[in-house]
XYZ file of C-alpha atoms in Angstrom:
674
model
C 208.697 76.554 131.744
C 212.576 77.112 132.147
C 214.302 75.261 134.774
C 216.056 77.394 137.186
C 219.677 76.535 138.720
C 222.003 78.460 141.062
C 225.140 79.448 139.189
C 228.436 81.432 139.495
C 230.213 82.760 136.357
C 233.687 83.312 136.946
C 236.775 84.316 134.870
C 239.443 81.865 136.042
C 242.958 82.322 134.309
C 242.330 82.954 130.793
C 239.308 81.063 130.498
C 235.601 81.840 131.579
C 232.557 79.944 132.477
C 229.737 78.855 134.912
C 230.691 77.200 138.159
C 228.256 74.735 139.701
C 227.982 72.764 142.889
C 227.427 69.166 141.909
C 223.985 69.090 143.939
C 222.706 72.001 141.751
C 222.617 69.953 138.496
C 220.477 66.806 137.770
C 221.971 63.644 139.234
C 221.761 61.669 136.091
C 224.777 62.274 133.869
C 223.021 62.449 130.845
C 220.491 65.112 132.384
C 223.763 66.714 133.647
C 225.053 67.265 130.237
C 221.871 68.270 128.772
C 221.833 71.028 131.378
C 225.560 72.082 130.689
C 224.636 72.285 126.919
C 221.608 74.556 127.865
C 223.755 76.690 130.040
C 226.354 77.299 127.555
C 224.191 77.758 124.576
C 226.251 74.913 122.560
C 223.749 74.475 119.840
C 224.655 77.622 118.318
C 228.239 78.512 117.074
C 227.670 82.137 118.525
C 226.151 80.574 121.940
C 223.434 83.399 121.798
C 221.205 81.277 123.893
C 223.614 80.717 126.880
C 226.592 82.105 128.698
C 229.226 80.714 126.247
C 231.292 83.167 124.095
C 231.424 81.294 120.866
C 234.856 79.882 121.595
C 236.320 76.818 123.291
C 237.935 79.123 125.784
C 234.408 80.401 127.007
C 232.633 77.192 126.536
C 234.127 75.607 129.981
C 232.369 74.384 132.957
C 233.413 73.557 136.614
C 231.693 71.423 138.667
C 232.649 71.151 142.460
C 231.631 68.870 145.413
C 233.085 67.831 148.797
C 235.665 65.281 148.074
C 235.019 61.547 149.039
C 238.849 61.160 149.353
C 240.274 61.443 152.746
C 243.354 63.190 151.516
C 241.626 66.044 149.451
C 239.189 68.803 150.487
C 237.145 68.989 147.232
C 236.629 67.288 144.136
C 236.674 69.239 140.471
C 234.996 67.839 137.348
C 235.842 69.912 134.339
C 233.579 69.779 131.306
C 234.384 71.155 127.763
C 231.069 72.066 126.043
C 230.718 72.063 122.221
C 230.604 75.250 120.343
C 227.663 74.847 117.569
C 227.171 71.511 118.426
C 225.755 69.536 121.473
C 228.641 67.823 123.119
C 230.214 67.455 126.521
C 233.706 66.062 127.110
C 234.793 65.272 130.670
C 238.165 63.527 129.392
C 240.531 66.482 129.697
C 241.314 68.949 132.397
C 241.587 72.831 132.582
C 244.350 74.243 134.693
C 242.764 77.970 133.918
C 239.099 76.801 135.281
C 240.975 75.030 138.057
C 242.213 78.529 139.456
C 238.536 79.460 140.277
C 237.544 76.173 141.994
C 239.119 76.961 145.400
C 237.822 80.426 145.862
C 234.494 79.124 144.634
C 234.419 76.111 147.081
C 235.371 78.448 149.957
C 232.626 80.933 149.185
C 230.176 78.193 148.751
C 230.914 76.730 152.437
C 232.630 73.486 151.205
C 236.216 74.618 152.831
C 236.666 76.837 155.999
C 238.701 79.846 155.210
C 241.636 80.776 157.259
C 242.757 84.261 158.123
C 245.305 85.289 155.409
C 245.708 82.462 153.090
C 243.893 79.172 152.795
C 245.224 75.999 151.357
C 242.950 73.608 149.539
C 243.790 70.490 148.060
C 241.774 69.686 144.831
C 241.177 66.254 143.465
C 240.708 66.669 139.620
C 238.165 63.895 138.695
C 238.963 63.965 135.048
C 242.623 62.890 135.502
C 242.814 61.472 138.954
C 245.345 63.999 139.947
C 245.781 66.356 143.057
C 246.701 69.978 142.937
C 247.423 72.118 146.018
C 245.784 75.566 145.421
C 246.561 78.613 147.839
C 243.832 81.408 147.719
C 244.206 84.689 149.618
C 241.580 85.175 152.264
C 242.197 88.337 154.368
C 240.015 88.202 157.658
C 238.619 84.762 156.568
C 237.016 85.882 153.416
C 238.138 85.147 149.794
C 239.455 88.374 147.874
C 239.983 88.863 144.352
C 241.747 91.915 144.608
C 245.559 92.090 144.389
C 248.632 92.919 142.179
C 249.261 89.724 140.407
C 249.179 90.094 136.623
C 248.945 87.412 133.953
C 249.112 87.811 130.506
C 246.141 87.398 128.421
C 243.933 89.182 131.272
C 243.408 92.940 131.722
C 244.315 94.547 134.991
C 245.531 92.736 138.120
C 244.128 90.434 140.785
C 244.903 88.405 143.851
C 247.365 85.548 143.045
C 246.238 81.888 143.238
C 249.010 79.416 143.531
C 248.557 75.997 141.651
C 250.859 73.407 142.690
C 250.389 70.159 140.644
C 251.485 66.991 142.765
C 250.780 64.059 140.686
C 249.759 65.127 137.240
C 252.315 63.120 135.529
C 250.692 60.449 133.443
C 247.350 61.043 134.800
C 245.310 60.320 131.625
C 247.307 57.267 130.112
C 249.288 56.244 133.262
C 252.687 57.220 131.591
C 254.467 60.460 131.252
C 255.598 59.246 127.886
C 252.667 56.806 126.742
C 254.278 55.470 123.638
C 257.229 54.473 125.750
C 259.466 56.985 123.768
C 260.413 60.603 124.213
C 260.529 60.898 120.353
C 258.231 59.178 118.039
C 258.176 59.745 114.259
C 254.681 59.915 112.403
C 254.624 60.550 108.674
C 258.269 61.471 108.791
C 257.723 64.215 111.357
C 259.335 63.815 114.866
C 257.005 64.339 117.649
C 256.698 63.943 121.494
C 253.825 62.352 123.037
C 253.569 63.689 126.710
C 251.211 63.232 129.560
C 251.900 65.715 132.030
C 248.805 67.776 133.201
C 247.231 67.251 129.736
C 248.105 64.849 126.941
C 250.138 66.648 124.326
C 251.323 65.808 120.832
C 254.425 68.468 120.522
C 255.999 69.124 117.185
C 258.812 71.439 116.157
C 257.286 74.300 114.476
C 260.123 74.334 111.733
C 259.538 70.672 110.999
C 255.926 71.985 109.694
C 257.345 74.865 107.699
C 256.271 77.508 110.256
C 258.421 79.818 112.602
C 256.195 79.025 115.671
C 255.976 82.671 116.378
C 252.935 83.604 113.903
C 249.841 84.960 115.478
C 246.981 82.682 116.139
C 244.928 83.962 113.174
C 247.822 83.283 110.770
C 248.196 79.882 111.817
C 244.201 79.404 111.762
C 244.355 80.689 107.965
C 246.929 77.803 106.925
C 244.325 75.214 106.308
C 247.114 72.861 104.986
C 248.993 73.156 108.540
C 245.725 72.542 110.457
C 245.004 69.411 108.199
C 248.585 68.137 108.605
C 248.370 68.719 112.372
C 245.263 66.887 112.761
C 246.286 63.881 110.696
C 249.256 63.853 113.057
C 247.269 64.029 116.187
C 244.832 61.376 115.272
C 247.846 58.966 114.752
C 249.421 60.174 118.119
C 246.204 59.413 119.964
C 246.200 55.932 118.745
C 249.729 55.433 119.767
C 249.034 56.993 123.232
C 246.395 54.339 123.478
C 243.403 56.925 123.473
C 241.706 55.189 120.852
C 240.151 57.321 118.032
C 240.236 60.945 118.967
C 238.453 62.520 116.162
C 235.777 63.368 118.410
C 237.960 64.380 121.546
C 239.885 67.381 122.209
C 242.901 65.200 123.491
C 245.759 65.143 122.879
C 246.310 68.800 122.215
C 248.623 69.587 119.278
C 251.531 72.124 120.122
C 253.884 73.832 117.921
C 257.266 74.852 119.687
C 260.100 76.895 118.709
C 263.060 78.661 120.657
C 262.322 81.153 123.160
C 264.248 84.429 123.794
C 266.571 82.714 126.551
C 267.921 79.467 127.679
C 264.998 79.406 130.311
C 262.099 80.059 127.924
C 260.405 78.173 124.947
C 257.861 79.640 122.505
C 254.510 77.613 122.246
C 251.609 77.678 119.859
C 248.821 75.634 121.731
C 245.935 74.320 119.686
C 242.437 73.422 121.096
C 242.865 71.261 118.821
C 241.629 72.575 115.684
C 242.192 76.263 116.511
C 245.257 78.255 118.038
C 244.803 79.072 121.306
C 244.740 82.873 121.748
C 247.135 82.659 124.584
C 247.727 79.335 126.479
C 246.205 76.499 128.590
C 247.642 76.049 131.916
C 247.768 72.394 131.808
C 249.358 72.676 128.450
C 251.997 74.902 129.896
C 252.963 72.299 132.361
C 253.179 69.792 129.617
C 255.250 71.880 127.673
C 257.414 73.389 130.342
C 257.860 69.479 131.356
C 259.331 68.695 128.014
C 261.431 71.335 127.654
C 263.054 70.520 131.123
C 263.564 66.955 130.292
C 266.235 65.830 127.963
C 265.617 63.698 124.871
C 262.311 65.454 123.562
C 261.746 67.561 120.508
C 261.062 70.306 123.070
C 264.196 69.703 125.186
C 266.430 72.887 126.130
C 269.674 72.776 127.959
C 270.917 70.072 130.243
C 269.650 70.885 133.755
C 270.446 69.599 136.934
C 268.053 67.871 139.740
C 266.390 70.723 141.811
C 263.798 73.517 140.912
C 264.091 75.493 137.576
C 262.171 78.666 137.042
C 260.956 78.356 133.330
C 259.064 80.375 130.969
C 256.387 79.506 128.132
C 256.149 82.299 125.754
C 252.735 82.429 124.157
C 250.780 84.762 121.766
C 249.471 87.138 124.867
C 252.640 87.104 126.850
C 254.120 84.266 129.168
C 253.344 81.814 131.802
C 256.276 81.309 134.444
C 256.485 77.629 135.578
C 258.429 76.418 138.571
C 259.544 72.872 137.788
C 261.121 70.425 140.182
C 263.605 67.770 138.651
C 264.754 64.714 139.989
C 267.383 62.542 138.273
C 269.508 63.284 135.442
C 269.831 62.277 131.620
C 267.474 59.687 130.558
C 266.374 59.028 134.125
C 265.348 62.658 134.947
C 261.723 62.966 135.976
C 259.639 65.892 136.866
C 258.401 65.752 140.525
C 256.077 68.930 140.653
C 255.141 71.979 138.853
C 253.792 75.162 140.033
C 252.378 78.334 138.678
C 250.608 81.535 139.489
C 246.991 82.201 138.183
C 244.120 84.740 139.029
C 240.547 84.354 139.027
C 237.508 86.924 139.396
C 233.855 86.310 140.224
C 231.846 87.870 137.655
C 228.242 87.476 138.748
C 226.167 85.101 141.065
C 222.671 84.141 140.711
C 220.132 81.826 138.929
C 220.383 80.444 135.437
C 217.350 79.743 133.435
C 217.725 76.460 131.265
C 215.912 76.346 128.096
C 213.456 73.433 127.771
C 214.316 72.498 124.255
C 217.706 70.759 125.639
C 216.062 67.924 127.365
C 214.307 65.049 125.963
C 210.753 65.416 125.671
C 207.959 62.817 125.251
C 205.709 62.300 122.228
C 202.776 64.640 122.251
C 199.698 62.829 123.905
C 197.674 61.038 121.203
C 200.540 60.967 118.781
C 201.353 57.871 116.923
C 204.526 56.004 117.937
C 207.574 57.345 116.224
C 210.415 55.285 114.874
C 212.857 58.404 115.697
C 213.607 58.662 119.363
C 213.021 62.333 120.797
C 216.513 62.763 121.598
C 218.056 65.566 119.537
C 218.524 65.095 115.861
C 221.791 66.330 114.612
C 222.465 67.466 110.827
C 226.245 67.434 109.991
C 227.418 70.008 107.669
C 230.817 69.271 105.944
C 231.682 73.075 105.669
C 232.246 75.988 108.181
C 229.417 77.902 109.496
C 228.570 80.867 107.217
C 228.747 79.112 103.695
C 225.795 78.182 101.540
C 225.351 74.745 102.873
C 225.606 75.904 106.447
C 222.579 78.458 105.728
C 220.240 75.915 103.989
C 220.861 73.417 106.791
C 219.993 76.075 109.388
C 216.880 76.953 107.499
C 216.017 73.573 107.457
C 216.630 72.739 111.108
C 214.343 75.614 112.250
C 211.394 73.976 110.377
C 212.168 70.344 110.837
C 212.118 70.460 114.695
C 208.516 71.189 115.244
C 207.511 68.733 112.613
C 209.678 65.922 114.046
C 208.749 66.686 117.622
C 212.273 66.821 118.556
C 215.114 69.495 118.660
C 217.191 69.559 115.489
C 220.640 70.735 115.533
C 223.322 71.826 113.024
C 226.745 70.560 113.803
C 229.586 71.943 111.438
C 232.483 69.624 110.847
C 234.602 71.045 108.000
C 237.883 69.346 106.978
C 239.363 67.192 104.269
C 236.776 68.846 101.750
C 233.934 67.319 103.397
C 235.505 63.842 104.029
C 235.658 64.556 107.830
C 231.835 64.923 108.111
C 231.022 62.173 105.640
C 233.044 59.697 107.282
C 231.614 60.628 110.648
C 227.928 60.142 109.402
C 228.924 56.994 107.439
C 229.937 55.307 110.592
C 227.084 56.805 112.889
C 224.364 54.642 114.354
C 221.640 54.327 111.653
C 219.007 55.563 114.193
C 217.748 58.480 112.364
C 219.285 60.831 114.679
C 222.581 61.734 112.882
C 221.920 63.086 109.255
C 224.507 64.531 106.562
C 223.831 67.730 104.706
C 225.516 66.145 101.679
C 226.031 67.970 98.198
C 227.497 67.578 94.938
C 231.066 67.849 96.330
C 230.600 65.301 98.982
C 228.527 62.612 96.924
C 229.871 63.112 93.379
C 233.015 65.393 92.750
C 235.243 64.436 95.645
C 234.501 60.854 95.301
C 235.109 60.987 91.517
C 238.367 62.809 92.244
C 240.247 60.573 94.814
C 239.831 57.405 96.810
C 238.265 58.468 100.116
C 237.624 56.621 103.523
C 233.550 56.493 102.574
C 231.481 55.318 99.639
C 228.779 57.813 98.654
C 226.484 55.091 97.487
C 227.083 52.143 99.713
C 227.480 54.115 103.112
C 224.342 56.300 102.804
C 220.738 56.072 102.647
C 219.277 59.089 100.701
C 216.443 60.920 102.293
C 215.487 63.669 99.821
C 216.968 66.368 97.621
C 216.885 69.786 99.204
C 217.704 72.123 96.364
C 219.956 73.297 93.672
C 221.970 76.570 92.694
C 223.779 77.433 89.604
C 227.486 78.104 89.627
C 228.882 81.593 88.723
C 232.297 83.149 87.969
C 232.775 86.001 89.900
C 235.646 88.476 90.494
C 236.580 91.429 92.759
C 235.404 94.422 91.466
C 238.528 96.480 91.745
C 241.495 93.902 92.000
C 240.025 91.320 89.301
C 238.795 92.120 85.620
C 235.850 94.229 84.436
C 234.791 91.348 82.129
C 235.510 87.766 81.129
C 237.360 88.866 77.863
C 239.749 91.183 79.635
C 240.339 88.488 82.434
C 241.448 85.751 79.781
C 243.435 88.276 77.803
C 245.391 89.178 80.938
C 246.003 85.560 81.868
C 247.299 84.903 78.685
C 249.758 87.777 78.664
C 250.703 86.963 82.283
C 249.839 83.213 83.383
C 248.738 82.839 86.955
C 248.536 86.914 87.474
C 245.050 85.928 89.084
C 244.239 83.741 92.004
C 241.259 81.795 92.367
C 239.618 80.427 95.578
C 237.924 77.188 96.130
C 236.349 75.629 99.009
C 238.796 72.546 98.718
C 239.873 70.016 96.386
C 236.938 67.866 95.014
C 234.396 70.804 95.515
C 232.344 72.619 92.663
C 234.434 75.704 92.827
C 237.528 73.788 92.396
C 236.144 71.595 89.461
C 234.652 74.597 87.741
C 238.090 76.719 88.088
C 239.840 73.624 86.622
C 237.604 73.197 83.717
C 237.638 76.854 82.948
C 241.517 76.808 82.742
C 241.364 73.861 80.345
C 238.690 75.457 78.187
C 240.114 78.663 77.946
C 243.738 77.761 77.824
C 244.536 79.740 80.870
C 246.214 79.241 84.169
C 245.679 80.574 87.759
C 247.139 80.123 90.887
C 244.854 78.506 93.701
C 244.115 79.111 97.153
C 242.250 76.109 98.779
C 239.964 76.661 101.864
C 237.898 74.526 104.104
C 234.662 75.396 102.598
C 232.908 78.286 100.484
C 232.502 80.845 103.405
C 236.269 81.464 103.990
C 236.819 81.244 100.134
C 234.250 83.687 99.360
C 235.476 85.978 102.100
C 238.990 85.818 100.770
C 237.693 86.572 97.173
C 235.463 89.550 98.496
C 238.549 91.022 100.493
C 240.788 90.863 97.252
C 243.428 88.421 98.297
C 241.989 85.922 95.777
C 240.540 87.534 92.591
C 238.419 85.057 91.035
C 235.980 82.166 92.392
C 233.199 79.714 91.135
C 230.749 79.840 93.999
C 227.081 78.777 93.899
C 224.544 81.550 93.277
C 223.361 80.727 96.903
C 226.503 81.618 98.315
C 227.565 84.558 96.024
C 224.171 86.324 95.712
C 224.504 88.392 98.909
C 228.245 89.529 98.113
C 226.910 90.371 94.366
C 223.980 92.393 95.518
C 226.137 94.375 98.269
C 228.708 95.099 95.428
C 231.484 93.345 96.874
C 231.922 90.881 94.071
C 231.080 91.047 90.277
C 229.505 88.352 88.328
C 231.351 87.641 85.065
C 229.280 84.452 83.774
C 227.301 81.747 84.469
C 228.908 78.287 84.644
C 225.840 76.343 83.222
C 223.826 76.149 80.064
C 221.607 79.357 80.281
C 221.300 82.592 82.066
C 219.746 83.106 85.355
C 216.381 84.751 86.360
C 217.909 86.428 89.365
C 220.853 87.950 87.161
C 219.487 88.089 83.600
C 222.229 90.641 82.328
C 224.944 87.991 83.213
C 225.774 85.922 80.026
C 226.858 82.186 80.250
C 230.472 81.263 79.521
C 229.438 79.542 76.541
C 227.853 82.739 75.088
C 231.434 84.344 75.795
C 233.301 81.539 73.793
C 234.288 79.221 76.747
C 232.248 76.062 76.271
C 231.880 72.834 78.098
C 231.262 74.159 81.579
C 228.008 72.964 83.316
C 228.401 72.917 87.021
C 225.280 72.865 88.762
C 225.307 72.457 92.463
C 222.861 70.282 94.201
C 222.026 69.612 98.122
C 220.521 66.758 99.749
C 219.728 65.111 103.050
C 221.392 61.493 103.756
C 221.198 59.028 106.654
C 223.819 56.357 107.514
C 223.346 52.997 105.547
C 220.925 50.749 107.437
C 218.474 53.316 108.480
C 215.170 51.789 108.651
C 213.092 52.491 105.530
C 210.243 53.875 107.905
C 212.536 56.159 109.527
C 213.703 57.606 105.720
C 210.153 57.734 105.015
C 209.245 59.777 107.937
C 212.234 62.136 107.476
C 211.333 62.332 103.680
C 207.884 63.610 104.351
C 209.081 66.112 106.881
C 211.792 67.597 104.462
C 209.404 67.722 101.555
C 206.897 69.523 103.860
C 209.502 72.098 104.902
C 210.431 72.545 101.238
C 206.941 73.236 100.178
C 206.811 75.929 102.970
C 206.476 79.599 101.259
C 208.952 81.066 103.664
C 211.604 78.448 103.085
C 210.841 78.832 99.225
C 211.385 82.563 99.726
C 214.333 82.274 101.481
C 216.012 79.983 99.272
C 214.971 81.874 96.113
C 216.186 85.099 97.868
C 219.679 83.414 98.010
C 219.379 82.241 94.423
C 218.457 78.655 95.168
C 215.548 76.228 94.221
C 213.678 74.115 96.746
C 213.291 70.897 95.145
C 211.272 68.492 97.209
C 210.972 64.842 95.868
C 211.625 61.225 96.709
C 214.788 59.443 98.125
C 214.951 57.510 94.854
C 215.121 60.753 93.013
C 218.048 61.916 95.213
C 219.796 58.425 94.587
C 219.542 58.658 90.911
C 220.882 62.543 90.956
C 223.747 61.294 93.118
C 224.733 58.195 90.972
C 224.411 60.037 87.696
C 226.544 62.898 88.527
C 228.999 60.607 90.215
C 229.350 58.870 86.982
C 229.693 62.122 85.075
C 232.293 63.615 87.169
C 234.336 60.290 87.038
C 234.425 60.729 83.331
C 235.281 64.416 83.702
C 238.278 63.629 85.990
C 239.487 60.942 83.322
C 239.179 63.266 80.394
C 240.452 66.409 81.840
C 243.372 64.939 84.014
C 242.335 66.572 87.034
C 244.093 65.386 90.173
C 244.345 66.336 93.795
C 247.079 67.991 95.110
C 248.029 65.204 97.391
C 246.183 62.030 98.484
C 244.159 62.115 101.701
C 244.127 59.442 104.099
C 241.399 59.626 106.870
C 240.246 57.208 109.254
C 237.698 58.893 111.425
C 234.599 58.233 113.561
């Protein structure tokens, strides 16, 4: 049966999420986190099974209780819940959700309401800071109606004043945790500041952008996102936050000039996606860096006292009042205040799904070598691609066989290296697995030195399947056939652009080999996975791609892409009319894509055996076979040893190809991720 708890869903600032009294949730922190995961629906990127909105902005939770501190009224614990993966992070704070805490506490009877306005002192458990919040309470009742307007929210509402008292250095203990106002990382000047939220601030111009781009444009700039993440990881270490690859702090921020001497333009990342507007706590940090001298964001010199500053963001502006004390290098920020609004959306009972809680082994079952906590399959690409689709087909069937929940966690980045390093360094307990493929375990390691060894760091579980590689083109912006495409490329080199899933991936290798074999040259757009790459090709922004049949087949059937050739030794049953490249005079391209399930090295052999049995049972399921074949893939059950041999054979093969063809990555990648 579903577990039922009280819940109030609120829009708070430019965020939204459920609000709970601490007493409504399980007492144990682990059980509490499982309840939050179930409430938000974190297991699914779309969060269809919870109240989340498929975004970090709508995957937030506020937990409120009477304060144990004599100088505060209530305690507020913020939780950032994962999107598409089961995680709960209580290290950061959220100023937007904070704006709903005081009205919620008053309505739940934790704080008595005065007539007119009510002042509530909030203790933020995450950061150890205090915030004075002023709420309108005419007649001793909270009102959400008013004429205050904040950018990023439709309509108007009652103003809620947030006055941050001691948020300076709340997480790291220092406003400037590195001891400097400007540091240099990889030749880029950054300011690491801890003011309401640990931030790493970079001048937009130093990374080749204006800082006024729309979030979608910045999110599409994969090179920028990778660069920001590398800077952020190093900044986290310099700020004594340790390895922050699994944390949302510090948040990266790009700043540029505002439209006046009292304004600054900011693009705030959460951290791997640009915020549609701006976090309140982030605005406090940006305004503080803007007001203080000697940072990458510093504006004009300001005298001690109160200053009304503006942080410009994609949806408008946030007005922040900053009080300065001292001047020059001795200047400090004493307080910062701003106005937010909130609205109660609904109040009632929330039904939590049973699957998010650990369950005992079925009665009479043999003891399992795999604990009953959730099993996570890490996918090295974004949701929506062939790898992701296959992994989710498997996850749905593996759970009942293993007697535990199986979730898919997409960790795209660095052409699969981020996911691979994460799994390689995970506990070898059978609960964190890798959906690897020829790109992560043969091609990319053959192309460049990585932070993981595909042989030494992994224990193969079993082959999942394979899919042939196609050459496809946009039906209107590409070429009608291969001969025409080659002719046009020889007349006008680089007149076509090819999309790839990143350096060291099958679409990249196939395209490079095609150019070598055909004597042509194309320009290259690299993406974080096949899903955005093929979407770019279907939209006509790129004209050519070498995806797997599994990835391309739905687009071909819909008429969005045209198949020109098979990059393999023979034609395909699914597309018998499409000739091979060799048939059309381009020899030497045999790029078959295989997929396999891996565990971290050191996983117990009994666990590997149990997982292999379950995997092979799933791959023998007629429904799974049919779903694979409908996408142009073959299910291939087998032994762990068969996968090991396939991986090692292909690794050696692609090392020879790299050496003979002279293929090289655009730039070396240096990762150190857990």
